[in-house]
Short mmCIF file of C-alpha atoms and ligand atoms in Angstrom, two decimals:
data_model
loop_
_atom_site.label_atom_id
_atom_site.label_comp_id
_atom_site.label_asym_id
_atom_site.label_seq_id
_atom_site.Cartn_x
_atom_site.Cartn_y
_atom_site.Cartn_z
CA UNK A 1 105.52 56.31 -34.74
CA UNK A 2 103.87 53.72 -32.43
CA UNK A 3 104.68 53.98 -28.74
CA UNK A 4 107.87 52.14 -27.98
CA UNK A 5 109.48 50.77 -24.88
CA UNK A 6 112.62 52.59 -23.85
CA UNK A 7 116.01 51.31 -24.95
CA UNK A 8 117.29 48.72 -22.48
CA UNK A 9 120.45 49.95 -20.92
CA UNK A 10 122.77 46.95 -20.96
CA UNK A 11 126.28 47.96 -19.92
CA UNK A 12 128.93 46.87 -22.34
CA UNK A 13 131.73 44.92 -20.75
CA UNK A 14 134.75 47.20 -21.20
CA UNK A 15 137.18 45.73 -23.69
CA UNK A 16 140.94 45.77 -23.27
CA UNK A 17 142.65 49.07 -24.16
CA UNK A 18 143.07 49.49 -27.88
CA UNK A 19 146.38 48.63 -29.43
CA UNK A 20 147.26 49.68 -32.99
CA UNK A 21 146.59 46.83 -35.37
CA UNK A 22 144.13 45.17 -32.99
CA UNK A 23 140.44 44.68 -33.50
CA UNK A 24 139.10 45.40 -30.04
CA UNK A 25 138.70 49.16 -29.81
CA UNK A 26 136.43 50.20 -26.93
CA UNK A 27 133.15 52.04 -27.38
CA UNK A 28 134.35 54.70 -24.93
CA UNK A 29 137.29 55.39 -27.22
CA UNK A 30 135.14 55.42 -30.36
CA UNK A 31 132.68 57.86 -28.82
CA UNK A 32 135.57 60.14 -27.82
CA UNK A 33 136.65 60.50 -31.47
CA UNK A 34 135.01 62.49 -34.29
CA UNK A 35 133.36 59.29 -35.59
CA UNK A 36 129.91 60.02 -37.02
CA UNK A 37 129.03 56.34 -36.69
CA UNK A 38 129.45 56.55 -32.92
CA UNK A 39 128.32 60.10 -32.22
CA UNK A 40 125.24 60.77 -34.32
CA UNK A 41 122.85 59.02 -31.95
CA UNK A 42 122.53 58.96 -28.16
CA UNK A 43 124.81 57.18 -25.68
CA UNK A 44 122.53 54.11 -25.48
CA UNK A 45 122.59 53.52 -29.22
CA UNK A 46 125.19 51.20 -30.72
CA UNK A 47 126.69 52.39 -34.02
CA UNK A 48 126.21 49.69 -36.67
CA UNK A 49 125.55 51.81 -39.73
CA UNK A 50 128.06 53.91 -41.73
CA UNK A 51 130.82 51.84 -43.38
CA UNK A 52 133.77 52.42 -41.06
CA UNK A 53 135.39 49.58 -39.13
CA UNK A 54 135.76 49.92 -35.35
CA UNK A 55 139.38 48.82 -35.69
CA UNK A 56 142.66 50.58 -35.25
CA UNK A 57 144.37 51.19 -38.57
CA UNK A 58 147.30 49.05 -39.71
CA UNK A 59 150.58 49.95 -37.94
CA UNK A 60 152.20 51.29 -41.17
CA UNK A 61 149.28 53.71 -41.54
CA UNK A 62 149.47 54.81 -37.91
CA UNK A 63 153.24 55.34 -38.27
CA UNK A 64 153.04 57.43 -41.41
CA UNK A 65 150.30 59.58 -39.85
CA UNK A 66 152.33 60.08 -36.69
CA UNK A 67 155.32 61.20 -38.76
CA UNK A 68 153.10 63.52 -40.81
CA UNK A 69 151.52 65.10 -37.73
CA UNK A 70 154.80 65.58 -35.91
CA UNK A 71 156.48 67.08 -38.99
CA UNK A 72 154.32 70.19 -38.53
CA UNK A 73 154.14 70.55 -42.32
CA UNK A 74 150.63 70.51 -43.75
CA UNK A 75 151.17 72.36 -47.00
CA UNK A 76 151.01 71.07 -50.58
CA UNK A 77 152.74 67.74 -51.10
CA UNK A 78 155.50 66.96 -53.58
CA UNK A 79 154.42 65.73 -57.01
CA UNK A 80 156.16 62.39 -56.46
CA UNK A 81 153.47 61.49 -53.91
CA UNK A 82 151.01 61.12 -56.76
CA UNK A 83 153.46 58.95 -58.68
CA UNK A 84 153.99 56.76 -55.61
CA UNK A 85 150.26 56.46 -55.09
CA UNK A 86 149.69 55.41 -58.69
CA UNK A 87 152.60 52.93 -58.58
CA UNK A 88 151.20 51.42 -55.37
CA UNK A 89 147.79 51.06 -57.03
CA UNK A 90 149.22 49.41 -60.15
CA UNK A 91 151.17 46.93 -58.06
CA UNK A 92 148.38 46.08 -55.59
CA UNK A 93 145.74 45.77 -58.29
CA UNK A 94 147.84 43.43 -60.39
CA UNK A 95 146.84 40.98 -57.64
CA UNK A 96 143.23 41.50 -58.73
CA UNK A 97 144.05 40.69 -62.35
CA UNK A 98 144.06 44.31 -63.50
CA UNK A 99 146.91 45.36 -65.80
CA UNK A 100 146.62 49.00 -64.89
CA UNK A 101 148.37 51.65 -66.94
CA UNK A 102 149.85 54.39 -64.70
CA UNK A 103 149.21 56.91 -67.49
CA UNK A 104 145.48 56.28 -67.33
CA UNK A 105 144.90 56.98 -63.63
CA UNK A 106 143.24 60.07 -62.19
CA UNK A 107 143.53 60.65 -58.46
CA UNK A 108 140.40 62.05 -56.85
CA UNK A 109 139.19 62.49 -53.32
CA UNK A 110 136.26 60.09 -53.27
CA UNK A 111 134.45 57.41 -55.22
CA UNK A 112 131.04 59.02 -55.12
CA UNK A 113 132.50 62.11 -56.79
CA UNK A 114 134.16 59.88 -59.42
CA UNK A 115 130.89 58.08 -60.10
CA UNK A 116 128.96 61.33 -60.55
CA UNK A 117 131.70 62.61 -62.85
CA UNK A 118 131.52 59.46 -65.00
CA UNK A 119 127.76 59.76 -65.35
CA UNK A 120 128.16 63.42 -66.34
CA UNK A 121 130.95 62.66 -68.82
CA UNK A 122 129.59 59.56 -70.51
CA UNK A 123 125.85 60.19 -70.71
CA UNK A 124 123.38 62.98 -71.37
CA UNK A 125 120.26 64.02 -69.49
CA UNK A 126 117.51 61.45 -70.05
CA UNK A 127 119.92 58.61 -70.90
CA UNK A 128 119.43 55.32 -69.12
CA UNK A 129 121.90 54.15 -66.47
CA UNK A 130 121.83 50.49 -65.40
CA UNK A 131 121.98 49.71 -61.70
CA UNK A 132 121.55 46.35 -59.95
CA UNK A 133 119.58 46.86 -56.74
CA UNK A 134 119.40 46.92 -53.75
CA UNK A 135 122.53 49.03 -53.89
CA UNK A 136 124.67 51.55 -52.00
CA UNK A 137 122.45 54.70 -51.95
CA UNK A 138 124.73 57.19 -53.79
CA UNK A 139 124.34 55.09 -56.96
CA UNK A 140 120.78 56.44 -57.17
CA UNK A 141 121.96 60.00 -56.60
CA UNK A 142 124.49 59.76 -59.43
CA UNK A 143 121.64 58.85 -61.79
CA UNK A 144 118.68 60.87 -60.56
CA UNK A 145 120.43 64.04 -59.42
CA UNK A 146 121.84 64.43 -62.91
CA UNK A 147 118.52 63.93 -64.70
CA UNK A 148 119.40 60.49 -66.05
CA UNK A 149 116.89 57.63 -66.19
CA UNK A 150 117.31 54.79 -63.75
CA UNK A 151 117.33 51.37 -65.43
CA UNK A 152 116.91 49.29 -62.32
CA UNK A 153 117.45 45.55 -62.29
CA UNK A 154 116.34 44.11 -58.98
CA UNK A 155 118.50 41.22 -57.80
CA UNK A 156 116.55 38.20 -56.66
CA UNK A 157 117.18 36.15 -53.58
CA UNK A 158 117.54 32.38 -53.56
CA UNK A 159 114.93 31.11 -51.14
CA UNK A 160 117.19 28.41 -49.63
CA UNK A 161 120.55 30.17 -49.31
CA UNK A 162 119.48 33.82 -49.19
CA UNK A 163 122.11 34.50 -51.87
CA UNK A 164 121.35 37.36 -54.25
CA UNK A 165 121.71 36.81 -57.99
CA UNK A 166 120.62 38.29 -61.25
CA UNK A 167 118.75 36.38 -63.88
CA UNK A 168 120.97 36.69 -66.96
CA UNK A 169 118.09 36.15 -69.37
CA UNK A 170 115.89 38.78 -67.72
CA UNK A 171 118.79 41.21 -67.49
CA UNK A 172 119.59 40.80 -71.19
CA UNK A 173 115.96 41.38 -72.15
CA UNK A 174 115.69 44.46 -69.98
CA UNK A 175 118.96 45.99 -71.11
CA UNK A 176 118.33 45.30 -74.79
CA UNK A 177 115.04 47.10 -74.50
CA UNK A 178 116.15 50.04 -72.28
CA UNK A 179 119.57 50.47 -73.94
CA UNK A 180 121.33 52.26 -71.06
CA UNK A 181 124.44 54.26 -71.95
CA UNK A 182 126.27 53.39 -68.75
CA UNK A 183 126.18 50.59 -66.15
CA UNK A 184 127.18 51.33 -62.57
CA UNK A 185 128.50 48.07 -61.18
CA UNK A 186 129.10 47.49 -57.48
CA UNK A 187 131.70 44.71 -57.22
CA UNK A 188 131.73 43.31 -54.56
CA UNK A 189 128.13 44.35 -54.09
CA UNK A 190 127.05 46.49 -51.15
CA UNK A 191 124.64 45.62 -49.45
CA UNK A 192 124.08 41.99 -50.52
CA UNK A 193 127.69 40.88 -49.96
CA UNK A 194 128.19 39.20 -53.34
CA UNK A 195 131.50 38.87 -55.19
CA UNK A 196 130.35 38.60 -58.79
CA UNK A 197 131.76 35.48 -60.47
CA UNK A 198 133.62 35.62 -63.77
CA UNK A 199 130.56 34.14 -65.49
CA UNK A 200 128.29 36.82 -64.04
CA UNK A 201 130.74 39.58 -64.93
CA UNK A 202 130.93 38.19 -68.45
CA UNK A 203 127.15 38.54 -68.88
CA UNK A 204 127.48 42.26 -68.14
CA UNK A 205 130.61 42.58 -70.29
CA UNK A 206 128.87 40.93 -73.27
CA UNK A 207 125.87 43.23 -72.92
CA UNK A 208 128.17 46.23 -72.69
CA UNK A 209 129.86 45.13 -75.88
CA UNK A 210 126.65 44.42 -77.73
CA UNK A 211 125.04 47.75 -76.81
CA UNK A 212 128.13 49.95 -76.67
CA UNK A 213 127.54 50.55 -72.96
CA UNK A 214 130.23 51.96 -70.71
CA UNK A 215 130.79 50.29 -67.34
CA UNK A 216 131.85 52.09 -64.18
CA UNK A 217 132.98 49.40 -61.77
CA UNK A 218 133.05 50.46 -58.13
CA UNK A 219 135.57 48.08 -56.57
CA UNK A 220 136.07 49.75 -53.21
CA UNK A 221 135.31 46.50 -51.30
CA UNK A 222 137.65 44.32 -53.42
CA UNK A 223 140.00 43.48 -50.56
CA UNK A 224 137.30 42.41 -48.12
CA UNK A 225 136.54 39.01 -49.60
CA UNK A 226 136.10 35.75 -47.68
CA UNK A 227 137.65 32.51 -48.98
CA UNK A 228 136.81 30.48 -50.98
CA UNK A 229 135.45 33.44 -52.90
CA UNK A 230 137.90 35.35 -55.01
CA UNK A 231 137.71 38.82 -56.38
CA UNK A 232 138.50 39.53 -59.99
CA UNK A 233 138.47 43.08 -61.32
CA UNK A 234 135.79 43.60 -63.98
CA UNK A 235 138.25 45.18 -66.43
CA UNK A 236 140.46 42.09 -66.22
CA UNK A 237 137.99 40.09 -68.35
CA UNK A 238 139.90 41.14 -71.45
CA UNK A 239 140.84 44.09 -73.64
CA UNK A 240 137.36 44.55 -75.14
CA UNK A 241 135.89 44.87 -71.66
CA UNK A 242 138.75 46.95 -70.32
CA UNK A 243 138.38 49.44 -73.20
CA UNK A 244 134.92 50.35 -72.02
CA UNK A 245 135.49 50.24 -68.26
CA UNK A 246 136.34 52.86 -65.68
CA UNK A 247 137.45 51.19 -62.45
CA UNK A 248 137.00 53.33 -59.38
CA UNK A 249 138.52 52.32 -56.08
CA UNK A 250 140.38 53.28 -52.93
CA UNK A 251 142.05 51.51 -49.99
CA UNK A 252 139.62 53.32 -47.72
CA UNK A 253 137.17 50.47 -46.95
CA UNK A 254 139.80 47.79 -46.39
CA UNK A 255 142.18 50.06 -44.49
CA UNK A 256 139.76 52.35 -42.69
CA UNK A 257 141.14 55.73 -43.79
CA UNK A 258 137.95 57.01 -45.48
CA UNK A 259 138.03 60.31 -43.58
CA UNK A 260 141.32 61.21 -45.25
CA UNK A 261 139.70 61.27 -48.69
CA UNK A 262 141.77 59.53 -51.32
CA UNK A 263 140.49 57.52 -54.29
CA UNK A 264 141.27 56.96 -57.92
CA UNK A 265 139.85 56.24 -61.33
CA UNK A 266 141.49 53.92 -63.83
CA UNK A 267 140.45 54.24 -67.47
CA UNK A 268 140.67 51.09 -69.55
CA UNK A 269 141.85 52.97 -72.65
CA UNK A 270 143.39 56.30 -73.57
CA UNK A 271 140.34 57.10 -75.68
CA UNK A 272 138.12 56.67 -72.64
CA UNK A 273 140.36 58.88 -70.52
CA UNK A 274 140.33 61.55 -73.23
CA UNK A 275 136.55 61.39 -73.58
CA UNK A 276 136.35 61.91 -69.83
CA UNK A 277 138.83 64.79 -69.59
CA UNK A 278 137.19 66.52 -72.57
CA UNK A 279 134.00 66.72 -70.52
CA UNK A 280 135.23 67.12 -66.96
CA UNK A 281 137.96 69.64 -66.32
CA UNK A 282 140.58 68.43 -63.85
CA UNK A 283 140.01 71.39 -61.54
CA UNK A 284 136.39 70.38 -61.10
CA UNK A 285 137.47 67.13 -59.50
CA UNK A 286 140.18 68.31 -57.13
CA UNK A 287 142.84 66.00 -55.73
CA UNK A 288 143.24 63.77 -52.66
CA UNK A 289 144.66 65.16 -49.44
CA UNK A 290 148.34 64.63 -48.59
CA UNK A 291 147.56 62.42 -45.56
CA UNK A 292 145.07 60.55 -47.73
CA UNK A 293 147.82 59.72 -50.21
CA UNK A 294 150.44 58.98 -47.54
CA UNK A 295 148.18 56.51 -45.76
CA UNK A 296 146.95 54.94 -49.00
CA UNK A 297 150.54 54.37 -50.14
CA UNK A 298 151.35 52.86 -46.72
CA UNK A 299 148.29 50.60 -47.02
CA UNK A 300 149.06 49.27 -50.47
CA UNK A 301 152.83 49.02 -49.94
CA UNK A 302 152.98 47.73 -46.35
CA UNK A 303 149.49 46.74 -45.25
CA UNK A 304 149.11 43.20 -46.56
CA UNK A 305 149.86 41.39 -43.32
CA UNK A 306 147.48 43.52 -41.29
CA UNK A 307 144.79 43.13 -43.96
CA UNK A 308 145.08 39.35 -43.68
CA UNK A 309 144.33 39.58 -39.93
CA UNK A 310 141.55 42.06 -40.54
CA UNK A 311 139.78 39.84 -43.08
CA UNK A 312 140.17 36.87 -40.70
CA UNK A 313 138.51 38.93 -37.96
CA UNK A 314 135.72 40.00 -40.30
CA UNK A 315 135.16 36.43 -41.37
CA UNK A 316 134.78 35.42 -37.72
CA UNK A 317 132.34 38.27 -37.21
CA UNK A 318 130.39 37.26 -40.29
CA UNK A 319 130.12 33.73 -38.92
CA UNK A 320 128.91 35.01 -35.55
CA UNK A 321 126.18 36.99 -37.33
CA UNK A 322 125.29 33.96 -39.44
CA UNK A 323 125.04 31.54 -36.54
CA UNK A 324 123.28 33.90 -34.13
CA UNK A 325 120.99 35.78 -36.51
CA UNK A 326 120.65 33.99 -39.84
CA UNK A 327 120.67 30.31 -38.83
CA UNK A 328 118.51 30.74 -35.71
CA UNK A 329 114.73 30.29 -35.96
CA UNK A 330 114.01 33.93 -35.17
CA UNK A 331 112.26 35.18 -38.32
CA UNK A 332 115.29 37.14 -39.56
CA UNK A 333 116.98 36.20 -42.80
CA UNK A 334 119.77 37.39 -45.06
CA UNK A 335 122.63 36.23 -47.27
CA UNK A 336 125.90 34.78 -45.99
CA UNK A 337 128.35 37.47 -47.06
CA UNK A 338 131.01 36.52 -49.59
CA UNK A 339 132.55 39.95 -49.07
CA UNK A 340 132.18 43.20 -47.10
CA UNK A 341 131.32 43.76 -43.46
CA UNK A 342 127.85 45.04 -44.29
CA UNK A 343 125.08 42.57 -43.55
CA UNK A 344 121.73 42.89 -45.31
CA UNK A 345 118.92 41.67 -43.04
CA UNK A 346 115.27 40.96 -43.82
CA UNK A 347 112.79 41.35 -40.94
CA UNK A 348 109.62 40.92 -43.01
CA UNK A 349 108.79 37.52 -41.49
CA UNK A 350 108.31 39.07 -38.05
CA UNK A 351 104.58 39.70 -37.51
CA UNK A 352 105.17 42.52 -35.01
CA UNK A 353 107.39 44.35 -37.51
CA UNK A 354 104.74 44.04 -40.20
CA UNK A 355 102.07 45.41 -37.87
CA UNK A 356 104.24 48.36 -36.83
CA UNK A 357 105.21 49.26 -40.40
CA UNK A 358 101.64 48.87 -41.66
CA UNK A 359 100.47 51.20 -38.90
CA UNK A 360 102.91 53.92 -39.95
CA UNK A 361 103.99 54.05 -43.60
CA UNK A 362 106.59 56.71 -42.84
CA UNK A 363 108.89 54.43 -40.84
CA UNK A 364 111.07 51.44 -41.60
CA UNK A 365 112.51 48.60 -39.54
CA UNK A 366 115.73 50.50 -38.83
CA UNK A 367 113.65 53.13 -36.97
CA UNK A 368 112.22 50.36 -34.80
CA UNK A 369 115.66 48.86 -34.18
CA UNK A 370 117.01 52.19 -33.06
CA UNK A 371 114.00 53.14 -30.91
CA UNK A 372 113.30 49.75 -29.37
CA UNK A 373 116.71 48.14 -28.86
CA UNK A 374 119.19 50.94 -29.47
CA UNK A 375 120.93 49.87 -32.66
CA UNK A 376 121.69 52.38 -35.40
CA UNK A 377 121.79 50.61 -38.77
CA UNK A 378 121.08 51.75 -42.31
CA UNK A 379 117.53 52.14 -43.63
CA UNK A 380 116.41 49.56 -46.20
CA UNK A 381 114.57 52.09 -48.43
CA UNK A 382 117.81 53.99 -49.03
CA UNK A 383 118.99 50.93 -51.01
CA UNK A 384 115.88 50.60 -53.17
CA UNK A 385 112.12 51.13 -53.15
CA UNK A 386 109.85 48.88 -51.06
CA UNK A 387 112.61 47.78 -48.69
CA UNK A 388 111.16 49.06 -45.40
CA UNK A 389 111.48 45.62 -43.81
CA UNK A 390 115.21 45.48 -44.51
CA UNK A 391 118.16 47.02 -42.71
CA UNK A 392 121.93 46.97 -43.21
CA UNK A 393 124.08 46.16 -40.20
CA UNK A 394 127.82 46.83 -40.02
CA UNK A 395 129.58 43.93 -38.25
CA UNK A 396 133.14 45.33 -38.35
CA UNK A 397 133.41 45.80 -34.63
CA UNK A 398 134.86 44.27 -31.48
CA UNK A 399 133.64 40.92 -30.17
CA UNK A 400 132.08 42.78 -27.23
CA UNK A 401 130.02 45.13 -29.37
CA UNK A 402 129.12 42.42 -31.88
CA UNK A 403 127.87 40.23 -29.08
CA UNK A 404 125.69 43.05 -27.80
CA UNK A 405 124.42 43.87 -31.31
CA UNK A 406 123.36 40.23 -31.69
CA UNK A 407 121.78 40.22 -28.20
CA UNK A 408 119.75 43.28 -29.03
CA UNK A 409 118.64 42.01 -32.45
CA UNK A 410 117.65 38.68 -30.89
CA UNK A 411 115.66 40.59 -28.28
CA UNK A 412 114.08 42.68 -31.05
CA UNK A 413 113.06 39.50 -32.89
CA UNK A 414 111.58 38.02 -29.69
CA UNK A 415 109.60 41.25 -29.11
CA UNK A 416 108.08 41.02 -32.60
CA UNK A 417 107.16 37.38 -33.01
CA UNK A 418 103.50 38.19 -32.49
C1 PLP B 1 130.21 50.58 -52.76
C2 PLP B 1 130.70 51.87 -52.17
N1 PLP B 1 131.17 52.83 -52.98
C3 PLP B 1 131.63 54.01 -52.49
C4 PLP B 1 131.63 54.25 -51.15
C5 PLP B 1 132.08 55.58 -50.61
O1 PLP B 1 133.30 55.94 -51.08
P1 PLP B 1 133.80 57.44 -50.91
O2 PLP B 1 133.69 57.79 -49.45
O3 PLP B 1 135.20 57.41 -51.41
O4 PLP B 1 132.91 58.30 -51.76
C6 PLP B 1 131.17 53.27 -50.26
C7 PLP B 1 131.14 53.54 -48.81
O5 PLP B 1 130.72 52.77 -48.01
C8 PLP B 1 130.68 52.06 -50.78
O6 PLP B 1 130.23 51.08 -49.99
#
């Protein structure tokens, strides 16, 4: 690692005390919790990595948790909780165009587990699995750790807008030749912030149909979409598509209860569900926690108003990032997010970054950001090979912290212009 100047110690202006449902939680409070985002690195480092929001949960979630804690009962929950959870999912997801069948839902504790289980159930060692990259790192684990073959389609970036797309013709050619058994779709896509359009989804659906490919659609970010973009569940394209789709999702990204571990899988047909349960015994998967279900039910039954405010706040934050980091002549570029609070940034135009990374092939730009200006963000190479000049920054934070994140990244850019 090249020698680095020490992290500048700029005091954060204390924000107002946190109020449930508000979006201005102080760093002092965050560091006093068990948050890994805020406690993994030293006190001078701002947490802008793992996908939690620095916001208080919606009041209905806080209330149900308070009641749960004060009840003093932490044993097994009644069976009706599962029914309520599934009913809440069916109702909420009808808003995303999905006609979900309550009889074809499996409750699990997390999406990554569900994705691994789908790969295990619907493919064999050596089979190809299609993934559009750069992508959320556990997608690679689900393929490689189970001895499957990665069929990687690299998204390309529009030079003017920074928007990531796939070339339908190239994708068709690649998939027809590699014939993957399963596609792992990330919709909306982390980290490039795309909400796939119906036309784009249809390209994948047609390929799936043509090649008898199963699609696992990870829709965990579905509720974090910025107008005028609209989210449509992949399985809603029609019965042929639905029959070969497993939708996996959770309220945990939109409602910030990821630590409580609650997710679900929806199978587009009974045959698909049976194929899955023939391969993966229910006891291997486990079930969500009681507080996970309680808070997820509260989110989907009573959280809509709060979510509206949350997405408004995220949209403001996205625009701050765009105007301060993407639109400024600072050598940094990236897409304008259509969804998610995870911003993909490209630092490859900064000469000083290129020099530093050329001098040490073991590091990436996120190491420099952490060492030189005290920002912890996610490493580009975790999202795909050859991405050392990229980093993912989480902008779901207070105005105070976001301002300081932008200050530090601007300073980083200025330090590396030569
Ligand atoms: C696309 C995507 N899928 C899954 C997850 C993780 O879900 P879980 O914690 O339920 O495994 C994340 C977390 O950020 C994500 O961005």
